[in-house]
mmCIF file of C-alpha atoms and ligand atoms in Angstrom:
data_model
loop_
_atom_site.group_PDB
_atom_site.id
_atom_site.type_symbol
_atom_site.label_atom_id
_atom_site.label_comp_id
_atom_site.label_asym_id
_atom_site.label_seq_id
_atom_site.Cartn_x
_atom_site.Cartn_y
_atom_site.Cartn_z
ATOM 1 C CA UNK B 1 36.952 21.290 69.600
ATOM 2 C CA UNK B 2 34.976 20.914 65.830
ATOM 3 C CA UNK B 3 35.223 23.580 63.371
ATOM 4 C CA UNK B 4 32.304 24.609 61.393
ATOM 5 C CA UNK B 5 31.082 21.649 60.166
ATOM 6 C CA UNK B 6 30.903 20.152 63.354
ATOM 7 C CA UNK B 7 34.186 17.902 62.456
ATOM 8 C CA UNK B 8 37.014 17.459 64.655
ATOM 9 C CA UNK B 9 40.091 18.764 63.196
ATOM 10 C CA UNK B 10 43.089 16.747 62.696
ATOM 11 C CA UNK B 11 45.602 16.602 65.736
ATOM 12 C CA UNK B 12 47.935 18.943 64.681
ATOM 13 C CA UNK B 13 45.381 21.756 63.987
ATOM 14 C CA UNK B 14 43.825 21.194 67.017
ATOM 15 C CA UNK B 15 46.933 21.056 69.509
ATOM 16 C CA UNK B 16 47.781 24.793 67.687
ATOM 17 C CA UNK B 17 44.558 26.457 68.519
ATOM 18 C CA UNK B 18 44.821 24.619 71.882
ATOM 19 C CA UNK B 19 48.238 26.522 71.960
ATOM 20 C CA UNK B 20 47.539 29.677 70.686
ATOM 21 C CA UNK B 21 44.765 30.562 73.296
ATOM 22 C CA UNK B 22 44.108 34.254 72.158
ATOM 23 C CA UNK B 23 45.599 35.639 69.020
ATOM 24 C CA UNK B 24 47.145 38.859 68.653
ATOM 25 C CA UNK B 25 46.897 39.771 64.606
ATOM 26 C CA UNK B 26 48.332 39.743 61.928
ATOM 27 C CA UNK B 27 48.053 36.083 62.259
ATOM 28 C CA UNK B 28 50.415 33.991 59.656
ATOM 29 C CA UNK B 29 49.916 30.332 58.966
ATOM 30 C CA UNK B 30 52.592 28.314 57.248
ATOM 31 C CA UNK B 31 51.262 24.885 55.825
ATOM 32 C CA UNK B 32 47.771 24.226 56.768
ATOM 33 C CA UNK B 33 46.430 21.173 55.532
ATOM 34 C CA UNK B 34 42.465 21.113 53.875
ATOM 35 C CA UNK B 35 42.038 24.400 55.043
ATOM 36 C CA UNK B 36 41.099 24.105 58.431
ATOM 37 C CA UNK B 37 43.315 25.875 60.547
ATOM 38 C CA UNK B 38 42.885 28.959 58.418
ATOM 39 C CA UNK B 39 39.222 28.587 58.818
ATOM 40 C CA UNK B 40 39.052 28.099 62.409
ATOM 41 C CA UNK B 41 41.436 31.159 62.882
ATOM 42 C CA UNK B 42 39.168 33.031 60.576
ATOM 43 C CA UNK B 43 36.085 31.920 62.624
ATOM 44 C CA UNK B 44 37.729 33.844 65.710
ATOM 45 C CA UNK B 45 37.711 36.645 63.768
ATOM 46 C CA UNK B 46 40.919 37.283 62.464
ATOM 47 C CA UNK B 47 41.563 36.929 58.327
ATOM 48 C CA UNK B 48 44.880 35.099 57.869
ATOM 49 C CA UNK B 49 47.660 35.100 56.208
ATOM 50 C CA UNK B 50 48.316 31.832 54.461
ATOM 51 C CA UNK B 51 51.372 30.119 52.911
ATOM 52 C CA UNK B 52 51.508 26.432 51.625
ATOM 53 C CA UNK B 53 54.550 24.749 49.830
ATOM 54 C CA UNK B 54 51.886 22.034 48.266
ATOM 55 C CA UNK B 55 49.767 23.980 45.792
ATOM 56 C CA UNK B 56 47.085 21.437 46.614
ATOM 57 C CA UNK B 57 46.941 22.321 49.972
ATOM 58 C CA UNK B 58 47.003 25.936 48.796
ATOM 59 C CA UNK B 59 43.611 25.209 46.731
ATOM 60 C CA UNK B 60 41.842 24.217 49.858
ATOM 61 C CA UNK B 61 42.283 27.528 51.563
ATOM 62 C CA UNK B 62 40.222 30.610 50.672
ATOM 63 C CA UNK B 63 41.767 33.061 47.548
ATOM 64 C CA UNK B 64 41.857 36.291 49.744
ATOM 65 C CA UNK B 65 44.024 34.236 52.261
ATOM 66 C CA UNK B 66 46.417 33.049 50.322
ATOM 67 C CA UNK B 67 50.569 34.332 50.013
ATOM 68 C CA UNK B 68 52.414 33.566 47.161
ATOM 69 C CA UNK B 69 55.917 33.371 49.057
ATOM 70 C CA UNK B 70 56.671 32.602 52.869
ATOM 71 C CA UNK B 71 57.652 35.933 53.218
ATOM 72 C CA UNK B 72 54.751 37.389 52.419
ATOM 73 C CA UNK B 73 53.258 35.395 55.113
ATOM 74 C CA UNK B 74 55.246 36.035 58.016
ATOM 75 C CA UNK B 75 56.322 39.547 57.859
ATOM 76 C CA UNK B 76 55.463 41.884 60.314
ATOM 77 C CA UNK B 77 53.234 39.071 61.759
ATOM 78 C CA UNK B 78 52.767 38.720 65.687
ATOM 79 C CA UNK B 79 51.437 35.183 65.989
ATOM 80 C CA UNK B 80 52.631 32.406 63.637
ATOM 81 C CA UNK B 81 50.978 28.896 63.085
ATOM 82 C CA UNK B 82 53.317 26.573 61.636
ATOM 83 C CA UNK B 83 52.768 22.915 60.710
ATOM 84 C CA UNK B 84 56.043 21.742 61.175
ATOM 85 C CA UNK B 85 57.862 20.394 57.678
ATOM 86 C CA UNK B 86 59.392 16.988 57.407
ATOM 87 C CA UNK B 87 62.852 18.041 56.689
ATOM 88 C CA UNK B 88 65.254 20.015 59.263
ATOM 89 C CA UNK B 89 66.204 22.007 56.847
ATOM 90 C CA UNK B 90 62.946 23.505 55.982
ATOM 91 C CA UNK B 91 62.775 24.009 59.678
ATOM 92 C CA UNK B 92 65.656 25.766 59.830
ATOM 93 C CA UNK B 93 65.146 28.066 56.763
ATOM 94 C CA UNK B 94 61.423 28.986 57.965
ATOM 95 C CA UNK B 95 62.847 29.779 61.452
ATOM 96 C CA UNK B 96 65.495 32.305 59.912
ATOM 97 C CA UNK B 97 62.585 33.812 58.211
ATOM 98 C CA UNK B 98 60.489 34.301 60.837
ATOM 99 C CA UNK B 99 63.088 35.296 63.218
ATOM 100 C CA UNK B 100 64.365 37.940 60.742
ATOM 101 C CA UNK B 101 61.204 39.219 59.383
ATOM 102 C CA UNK B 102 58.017 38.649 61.541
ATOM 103 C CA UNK B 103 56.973 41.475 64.406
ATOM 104 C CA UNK B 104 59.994 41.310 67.365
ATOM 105 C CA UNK B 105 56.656 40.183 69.911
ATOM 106 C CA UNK B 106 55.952 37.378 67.556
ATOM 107 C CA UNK B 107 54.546 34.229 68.958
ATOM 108 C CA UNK B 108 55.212 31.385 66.948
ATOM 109 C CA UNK B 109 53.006 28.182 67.317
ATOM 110 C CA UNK B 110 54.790 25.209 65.940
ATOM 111 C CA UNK B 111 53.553 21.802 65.571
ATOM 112 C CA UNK B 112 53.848 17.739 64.180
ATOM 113 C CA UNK B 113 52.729 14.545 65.045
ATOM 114 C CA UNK B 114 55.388 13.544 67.630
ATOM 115 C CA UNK B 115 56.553 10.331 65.015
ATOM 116 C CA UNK B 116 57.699 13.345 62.981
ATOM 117 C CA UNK B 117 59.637 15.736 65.513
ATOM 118 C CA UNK B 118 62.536 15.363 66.342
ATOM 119 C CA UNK B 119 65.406 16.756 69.307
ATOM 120 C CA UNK B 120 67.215 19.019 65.859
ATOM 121 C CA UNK B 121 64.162 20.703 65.307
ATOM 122 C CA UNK B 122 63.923 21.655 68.723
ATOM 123 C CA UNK B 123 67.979 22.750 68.347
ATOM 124 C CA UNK B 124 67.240 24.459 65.007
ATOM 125 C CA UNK B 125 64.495 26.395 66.648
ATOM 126 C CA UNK B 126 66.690 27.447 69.480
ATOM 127 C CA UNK B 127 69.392 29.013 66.755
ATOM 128 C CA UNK B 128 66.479 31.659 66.112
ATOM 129 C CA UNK B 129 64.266 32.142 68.699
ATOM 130 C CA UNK B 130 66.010 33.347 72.644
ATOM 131 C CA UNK B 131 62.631 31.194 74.270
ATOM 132 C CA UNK B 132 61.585 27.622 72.992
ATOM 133 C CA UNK B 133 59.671 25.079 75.009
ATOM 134 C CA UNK B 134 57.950 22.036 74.214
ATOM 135 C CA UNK B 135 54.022 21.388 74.881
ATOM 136 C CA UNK B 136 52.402 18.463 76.786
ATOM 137 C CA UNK B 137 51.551 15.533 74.082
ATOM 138 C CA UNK B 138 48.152 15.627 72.564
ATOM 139 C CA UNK B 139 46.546 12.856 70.246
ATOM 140 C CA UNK B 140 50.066 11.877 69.666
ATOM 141 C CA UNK B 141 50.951 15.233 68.597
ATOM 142 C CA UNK B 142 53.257 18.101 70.450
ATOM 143 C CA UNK B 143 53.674 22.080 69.371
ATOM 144 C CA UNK B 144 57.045 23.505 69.827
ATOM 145 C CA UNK B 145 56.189 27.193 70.979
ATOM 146 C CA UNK B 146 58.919 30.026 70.473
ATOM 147 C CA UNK B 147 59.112 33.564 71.113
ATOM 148 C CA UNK B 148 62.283 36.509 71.482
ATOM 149 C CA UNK B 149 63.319 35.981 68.078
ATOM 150 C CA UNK B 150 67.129 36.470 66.833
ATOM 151 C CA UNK B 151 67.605 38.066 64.016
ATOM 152 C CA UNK B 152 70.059 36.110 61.903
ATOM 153 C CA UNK B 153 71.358 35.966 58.394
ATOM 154 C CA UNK B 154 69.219 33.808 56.077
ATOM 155 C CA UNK B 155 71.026 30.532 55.962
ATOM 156 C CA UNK B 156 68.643 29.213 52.566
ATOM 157 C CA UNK B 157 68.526 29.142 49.863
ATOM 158 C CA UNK B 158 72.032 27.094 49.267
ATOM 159 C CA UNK B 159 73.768 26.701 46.275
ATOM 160 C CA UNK B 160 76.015 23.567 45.672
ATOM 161 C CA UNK B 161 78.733 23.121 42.717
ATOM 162 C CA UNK B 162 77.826 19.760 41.395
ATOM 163 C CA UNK B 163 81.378 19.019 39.440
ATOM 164 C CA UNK B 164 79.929 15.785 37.655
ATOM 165 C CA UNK B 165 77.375 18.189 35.602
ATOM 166 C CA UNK B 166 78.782 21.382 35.544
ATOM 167 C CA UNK B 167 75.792 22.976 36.871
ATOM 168 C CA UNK B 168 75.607 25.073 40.051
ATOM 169 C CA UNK B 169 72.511 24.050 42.044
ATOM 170 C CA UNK B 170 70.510 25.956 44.389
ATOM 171 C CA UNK B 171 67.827 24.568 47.043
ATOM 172 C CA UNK B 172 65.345 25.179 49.742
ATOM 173 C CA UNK B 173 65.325 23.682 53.015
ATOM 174 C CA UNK B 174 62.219 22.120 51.677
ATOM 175 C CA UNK B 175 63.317 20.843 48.513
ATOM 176 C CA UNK B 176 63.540 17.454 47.579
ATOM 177 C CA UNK B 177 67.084 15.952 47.480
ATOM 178 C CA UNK B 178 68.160 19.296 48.898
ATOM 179 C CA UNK B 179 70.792 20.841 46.538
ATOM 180 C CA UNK B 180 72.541 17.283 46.167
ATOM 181 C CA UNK B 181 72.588 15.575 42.527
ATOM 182 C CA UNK B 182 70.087 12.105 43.719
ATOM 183 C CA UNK B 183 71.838 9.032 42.518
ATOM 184 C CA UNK B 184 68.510 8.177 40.325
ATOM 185 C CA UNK B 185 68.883 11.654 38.626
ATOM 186 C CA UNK B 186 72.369 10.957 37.737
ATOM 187 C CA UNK B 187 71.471 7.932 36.442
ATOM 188 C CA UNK B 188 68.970 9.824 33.711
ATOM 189 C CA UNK B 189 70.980 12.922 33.351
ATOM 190 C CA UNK B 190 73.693 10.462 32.231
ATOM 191 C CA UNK B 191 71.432 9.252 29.567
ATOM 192 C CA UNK B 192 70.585 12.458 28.351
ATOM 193 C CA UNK B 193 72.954 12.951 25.402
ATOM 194 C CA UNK B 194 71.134 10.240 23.735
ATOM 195 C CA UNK B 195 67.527 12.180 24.523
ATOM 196 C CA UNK B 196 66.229 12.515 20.231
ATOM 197 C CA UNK B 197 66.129 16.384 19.023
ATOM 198 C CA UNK B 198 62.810 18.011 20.420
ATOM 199 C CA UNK B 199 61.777 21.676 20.880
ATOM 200 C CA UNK B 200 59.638 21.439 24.048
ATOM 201 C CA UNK B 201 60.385 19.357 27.234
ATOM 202 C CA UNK B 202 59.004 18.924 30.471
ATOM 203 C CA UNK B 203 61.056 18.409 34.192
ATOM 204 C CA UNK B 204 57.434 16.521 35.680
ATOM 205 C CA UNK B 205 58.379 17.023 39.397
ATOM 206 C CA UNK B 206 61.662 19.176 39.150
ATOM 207 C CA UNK B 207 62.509 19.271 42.651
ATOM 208 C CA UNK B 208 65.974 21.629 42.477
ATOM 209 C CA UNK B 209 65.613 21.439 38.425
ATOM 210 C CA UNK B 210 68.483 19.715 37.437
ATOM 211 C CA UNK B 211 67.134 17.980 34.856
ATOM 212 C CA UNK B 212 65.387 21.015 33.973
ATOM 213 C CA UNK B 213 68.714 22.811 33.543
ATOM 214 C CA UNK B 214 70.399 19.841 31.572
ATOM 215 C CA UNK B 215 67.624 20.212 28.768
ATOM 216 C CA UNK B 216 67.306 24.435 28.972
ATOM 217 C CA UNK B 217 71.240 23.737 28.248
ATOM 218 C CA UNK B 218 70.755 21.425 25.560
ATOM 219 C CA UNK B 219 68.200 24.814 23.369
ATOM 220 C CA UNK B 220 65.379 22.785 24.137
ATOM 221 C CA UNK B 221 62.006 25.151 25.357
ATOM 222 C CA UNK B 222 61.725 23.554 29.051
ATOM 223 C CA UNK B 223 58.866 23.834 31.417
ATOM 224 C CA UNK B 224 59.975 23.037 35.101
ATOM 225 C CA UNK B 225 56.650 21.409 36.970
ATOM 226 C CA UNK B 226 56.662 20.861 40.648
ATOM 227 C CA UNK B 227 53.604 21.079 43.077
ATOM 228 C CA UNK B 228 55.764 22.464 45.576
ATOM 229 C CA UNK B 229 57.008 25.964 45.605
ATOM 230 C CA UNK B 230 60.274 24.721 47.183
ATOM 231 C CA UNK B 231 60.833 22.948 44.335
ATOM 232 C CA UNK B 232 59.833 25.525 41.456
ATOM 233 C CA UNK B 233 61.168 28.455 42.946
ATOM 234 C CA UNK B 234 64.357 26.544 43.339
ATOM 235 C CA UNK B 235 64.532 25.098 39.903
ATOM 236 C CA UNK B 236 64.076 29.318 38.639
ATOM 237 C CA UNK B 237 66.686 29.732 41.127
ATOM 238 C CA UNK B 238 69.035 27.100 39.779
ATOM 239 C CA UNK B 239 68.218 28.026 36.019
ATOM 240 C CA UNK B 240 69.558 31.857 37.380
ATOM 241 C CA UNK B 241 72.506 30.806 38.589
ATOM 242 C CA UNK B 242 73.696 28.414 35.127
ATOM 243 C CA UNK B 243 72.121 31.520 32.804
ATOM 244 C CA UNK B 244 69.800 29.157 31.778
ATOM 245 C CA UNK B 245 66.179 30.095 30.462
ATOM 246 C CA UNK B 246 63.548 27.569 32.080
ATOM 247 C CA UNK B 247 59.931 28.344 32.911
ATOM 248 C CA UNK B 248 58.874 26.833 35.984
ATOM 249 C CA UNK B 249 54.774 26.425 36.953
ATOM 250 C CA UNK B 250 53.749 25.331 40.593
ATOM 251 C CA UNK B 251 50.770 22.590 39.174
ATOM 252 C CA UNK B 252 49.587 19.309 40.136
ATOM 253 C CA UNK B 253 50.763 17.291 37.405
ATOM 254 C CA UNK B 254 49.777 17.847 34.197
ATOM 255 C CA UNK B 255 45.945 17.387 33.599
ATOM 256 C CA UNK B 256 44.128 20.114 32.237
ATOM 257 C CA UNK B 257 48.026 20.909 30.284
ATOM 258 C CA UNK B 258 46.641 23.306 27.449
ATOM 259 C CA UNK B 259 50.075 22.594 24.704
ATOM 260 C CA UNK B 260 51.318 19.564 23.156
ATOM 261 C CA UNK B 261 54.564 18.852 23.994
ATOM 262 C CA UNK B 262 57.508 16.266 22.725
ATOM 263 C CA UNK B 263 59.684 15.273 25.702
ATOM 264 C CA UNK B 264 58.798 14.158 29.276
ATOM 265 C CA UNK B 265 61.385 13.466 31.207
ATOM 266 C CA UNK B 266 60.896 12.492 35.441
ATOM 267 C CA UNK B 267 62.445 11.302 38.528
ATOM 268 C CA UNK B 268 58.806 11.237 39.930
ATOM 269 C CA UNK B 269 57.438 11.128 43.529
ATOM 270 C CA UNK B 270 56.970 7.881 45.518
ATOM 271 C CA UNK B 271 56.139 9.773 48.923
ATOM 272 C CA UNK B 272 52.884 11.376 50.185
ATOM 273 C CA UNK B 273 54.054 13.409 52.555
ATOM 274 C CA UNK B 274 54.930 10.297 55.011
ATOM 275 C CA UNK B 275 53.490 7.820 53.479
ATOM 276 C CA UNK B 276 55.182 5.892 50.449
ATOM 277 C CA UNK B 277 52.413 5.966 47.804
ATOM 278 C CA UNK B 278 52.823 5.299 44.216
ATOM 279 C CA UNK B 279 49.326 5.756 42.863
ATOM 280 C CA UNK B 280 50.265 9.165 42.540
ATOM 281 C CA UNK B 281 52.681 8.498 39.954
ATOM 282 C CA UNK B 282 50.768 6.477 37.922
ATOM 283 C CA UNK B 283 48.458 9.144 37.623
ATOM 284 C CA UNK B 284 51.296 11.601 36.461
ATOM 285 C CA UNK B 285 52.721 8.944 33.603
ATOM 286 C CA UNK B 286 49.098 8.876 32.409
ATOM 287 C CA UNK B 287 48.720 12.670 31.961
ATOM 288 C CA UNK B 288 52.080 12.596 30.432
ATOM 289 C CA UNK B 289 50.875 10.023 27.674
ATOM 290 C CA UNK B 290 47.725 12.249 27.592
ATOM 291 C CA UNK B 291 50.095 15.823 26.953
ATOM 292 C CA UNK B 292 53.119 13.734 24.507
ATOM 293 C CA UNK B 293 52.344 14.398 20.807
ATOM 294 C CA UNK B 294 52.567 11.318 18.786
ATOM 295 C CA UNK B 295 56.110 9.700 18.832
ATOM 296 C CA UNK B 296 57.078 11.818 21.569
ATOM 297 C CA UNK B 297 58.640 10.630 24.854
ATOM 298 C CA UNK B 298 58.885 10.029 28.200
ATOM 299 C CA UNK B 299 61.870 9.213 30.543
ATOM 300 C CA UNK B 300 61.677 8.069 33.554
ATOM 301 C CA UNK B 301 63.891 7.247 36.104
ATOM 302 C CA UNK B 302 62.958 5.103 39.016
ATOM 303 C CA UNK B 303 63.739 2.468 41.840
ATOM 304 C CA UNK B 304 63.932 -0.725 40.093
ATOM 305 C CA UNK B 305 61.930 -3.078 42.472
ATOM 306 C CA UNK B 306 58.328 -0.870 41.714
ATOM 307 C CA UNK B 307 56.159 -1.621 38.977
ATOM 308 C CA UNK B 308 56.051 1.402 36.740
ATOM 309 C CA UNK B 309 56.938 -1.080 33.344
ATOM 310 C CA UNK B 310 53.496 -2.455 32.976
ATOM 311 C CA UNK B 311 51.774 1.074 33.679
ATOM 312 C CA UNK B 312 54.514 2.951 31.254
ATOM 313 C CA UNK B 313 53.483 0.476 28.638
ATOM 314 C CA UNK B 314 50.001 0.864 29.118
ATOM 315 C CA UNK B 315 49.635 4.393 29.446
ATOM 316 C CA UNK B 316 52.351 5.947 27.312
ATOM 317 C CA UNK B 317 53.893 3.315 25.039
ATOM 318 C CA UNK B 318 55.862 0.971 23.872
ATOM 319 C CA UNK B 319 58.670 1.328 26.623
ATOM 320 C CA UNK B 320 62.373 0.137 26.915
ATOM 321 C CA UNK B 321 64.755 0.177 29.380
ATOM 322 C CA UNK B 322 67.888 2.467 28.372
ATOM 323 C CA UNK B 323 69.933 2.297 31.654
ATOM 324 C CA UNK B 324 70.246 0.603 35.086
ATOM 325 C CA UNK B 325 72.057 0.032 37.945
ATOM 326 C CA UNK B 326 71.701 -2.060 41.132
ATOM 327 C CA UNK B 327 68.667 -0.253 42.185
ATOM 328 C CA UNK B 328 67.422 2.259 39.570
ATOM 329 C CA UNK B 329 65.901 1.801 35.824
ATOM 330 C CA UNK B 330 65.633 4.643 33.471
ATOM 331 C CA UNK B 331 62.935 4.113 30.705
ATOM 332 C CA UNK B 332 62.024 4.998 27.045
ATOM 333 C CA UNK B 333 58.389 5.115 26.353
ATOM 334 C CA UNK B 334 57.400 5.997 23.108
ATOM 335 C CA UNK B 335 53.563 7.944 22.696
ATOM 336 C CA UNK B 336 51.403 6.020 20.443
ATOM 337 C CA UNK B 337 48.239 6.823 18.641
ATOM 338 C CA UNK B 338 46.613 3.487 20.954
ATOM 339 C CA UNK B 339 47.966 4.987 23.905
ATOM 340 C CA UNK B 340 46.608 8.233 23.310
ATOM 341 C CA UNK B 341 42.370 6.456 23.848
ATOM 342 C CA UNK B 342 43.614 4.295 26.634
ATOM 343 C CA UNK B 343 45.210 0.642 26.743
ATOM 344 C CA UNK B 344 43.355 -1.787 25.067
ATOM 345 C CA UNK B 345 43.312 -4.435 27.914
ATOM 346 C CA UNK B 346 43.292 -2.328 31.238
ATOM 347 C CA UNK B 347 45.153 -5.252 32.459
ATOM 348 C CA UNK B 348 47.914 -4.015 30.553
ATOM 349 C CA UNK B 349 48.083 -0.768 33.034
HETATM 350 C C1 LIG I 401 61.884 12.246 43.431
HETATM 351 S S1 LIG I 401 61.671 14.007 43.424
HETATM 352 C C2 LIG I 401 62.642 14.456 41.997
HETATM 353 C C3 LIG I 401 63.163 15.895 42.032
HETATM 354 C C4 LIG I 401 64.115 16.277 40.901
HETATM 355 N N1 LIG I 401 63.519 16.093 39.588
HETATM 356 C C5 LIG I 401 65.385 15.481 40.979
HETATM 357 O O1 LIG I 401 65.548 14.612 40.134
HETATM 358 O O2 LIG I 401 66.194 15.723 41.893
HETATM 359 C C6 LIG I 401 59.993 14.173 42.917
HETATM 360 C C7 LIG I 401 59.477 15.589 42.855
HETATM 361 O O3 LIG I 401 58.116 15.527 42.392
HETATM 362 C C8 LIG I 401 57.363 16.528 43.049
HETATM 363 N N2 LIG I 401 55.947 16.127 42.992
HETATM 364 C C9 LIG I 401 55.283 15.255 43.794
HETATM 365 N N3 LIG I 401 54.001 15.120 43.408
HETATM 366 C C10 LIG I 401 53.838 15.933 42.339
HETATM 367 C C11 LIG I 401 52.713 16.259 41.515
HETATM 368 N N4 LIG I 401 51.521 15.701 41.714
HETATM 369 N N5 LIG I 401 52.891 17.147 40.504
HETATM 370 C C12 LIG I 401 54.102 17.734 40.320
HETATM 371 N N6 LIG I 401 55.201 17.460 41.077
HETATM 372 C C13 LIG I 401 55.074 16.574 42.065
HETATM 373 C C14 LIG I 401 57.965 16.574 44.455
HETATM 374 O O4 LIG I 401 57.667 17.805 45.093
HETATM 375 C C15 LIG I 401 59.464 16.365 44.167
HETATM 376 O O5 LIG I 401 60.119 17.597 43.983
#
């Protein structure tokens, strides 16, 4: 089976055309990756509906096919393709949705590499839907198909009191940490009384926007930035429920960012999807040093065994460590004028 281009797609697109067989529109797709399960449902003649938590998945899928919110996707639909997300929770609050919103024929099309499913997806399926069953294995991947779907109270988003800050904090089944205060975070909101006066801050990766919260609290101007929507919509949802004013922008870090700005602060990603990747980040600290006016800052909170102090240094500034425990750091980098036109040794990086 090759799309197009005369590629093969990836196992998981191909094992939910296999499953499909005929498709009865509207046709919704939730999380295709590069594109190519829109395309190839689009090729059959059908224009789909198309919602992706990762905006850079999003970019890789035609404008006129695109959804801003799941919802948008799923309603009223009557076949659903679903690239199954990590997290059981995002299972669950996708399955509510598409129980209590898509067309009451729906067929819904679900699927992962079988490393990533697991029996509670199956179970959290089985809360929504009256029929689930499980396909045959295919290039190591399975779809979960589901139909009868029971209409249920939305479960997600959840808000959680978290006592320690005195901030009520609302999640997505998708969203990192869930709506649970991460032990790094603590560890930097802790330090953020000591944070030097500035009028515009950044939350780089806000997940649930905690930390986003912490400085909209504190009168700064704060920008929440996540490249997932489960994490931007549920920092606006957080900042709602604290009466807090905090912009949030679904981006890819912060290249291209068009406003200087004084404060950084980030817990930031060390997962690819799967994967544990950290290249990402280093490209994030060095659009930070790129966006920081001159003596402004970046903090940073991260696990203390990776090696972010060298890169820091090279890319922002002149960076100390302010806080640690047994596994975390939380750093104080300092935006030079050097900094600014690169490191002069790139071995410094
Ligand atoms: C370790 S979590 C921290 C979440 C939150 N700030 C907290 O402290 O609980 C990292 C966050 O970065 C986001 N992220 C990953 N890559 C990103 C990128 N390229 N640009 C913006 N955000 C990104 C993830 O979606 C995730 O929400």
């Amino acid at each position: 089976m090759n799309d197009s281009s005369g590629q093969r797609p990836d196992p998981v697109t191909e094992i939910l055309l296999i499953q499909a067989g005929d498709l009865v529109p509207p046709v919704a797709i939730l999380d295709d990756v590069a594109g190519s399960l829109s395309r190839a449902v689009a090729a059959r003649g059908y224009q789909p509906r198309v919602w992706c938590d990762d905006v850079r998945a999003e970019q890789q899928v035609p404008v006129a096919w695109r959804r801003a919110t799941p919802d948008e996707a799923v309603t009223g639909a009557r076949t659903v393709l679903w690239r199954l997300p990590r997290a059981v929770s995002a299972v669950q609050e996708y399955a509510e949705l598409i129980a209590a919103t898509s067309d009451p024929d729906v067929r819904v099309i679900s699927a992962e590499r079988d490393k990533q499913l697991s029996r509670s997806m199956n179970t959290a399926l089985a809360r929504c839907f009256g029929s689930v069953s499980a396909s045959l294995g295919h290039r190591k991947a399975r779809a979960l198909l589901a139909s009868d779907p029971i209409r249920r109270a939305p479960s997600w988003p959840q808000t959680a009191r978290v006592e320690s800050l005195g901030l009520d904090v609302v999640a997505h089944g998708a969203t990192f940490g869930s709506n649970r205060l991460d032990h790094g975070t603590a560890l930097l909101a802790g330090c953020l009384d000591r944070l030097p006066d500035a009028a515009t801050a950044i939350d780089l990766g806000c997940g649930s926007g905690i930390l986003a919260a912490l400085l909209a609290r504190r009168g700064m101007r704060v920008h929440a930035v996540d490249v997932a929507w489960s994490g931007t919509d549920a920092s606006r949802l957080t900042a709602e429920a604290n009466d807090l004013s905090v912009e949030v922008i679904r981006r890819d870090g912060l290249r291209g960012w068009d406003e200087p700005v004084e404060m950084v602060v980030t817990n930031p990603p060390f997962h690819v999807r799967a994967a544990k990747d950290t290249s990402p980040t280093r490209a994030l600290f060095a659009q930070a040093g790129e966006i920081l006016t001159e003596g402004g800052e970046l903090w940073c909170v991260y696990n203390a065994h990776l090696p972010y102090l060298p890169w820091l240094r090279g890319r922002v500034g002149p960076t100390r460590i302010m806080a640690r425990d047994r596994a975390y750091l939380v750093t104080r980098s300092i935006r030079t004028e050097r900094t600014r036109h690169g490191p002069r040794h790139p071995t410094q990086i």
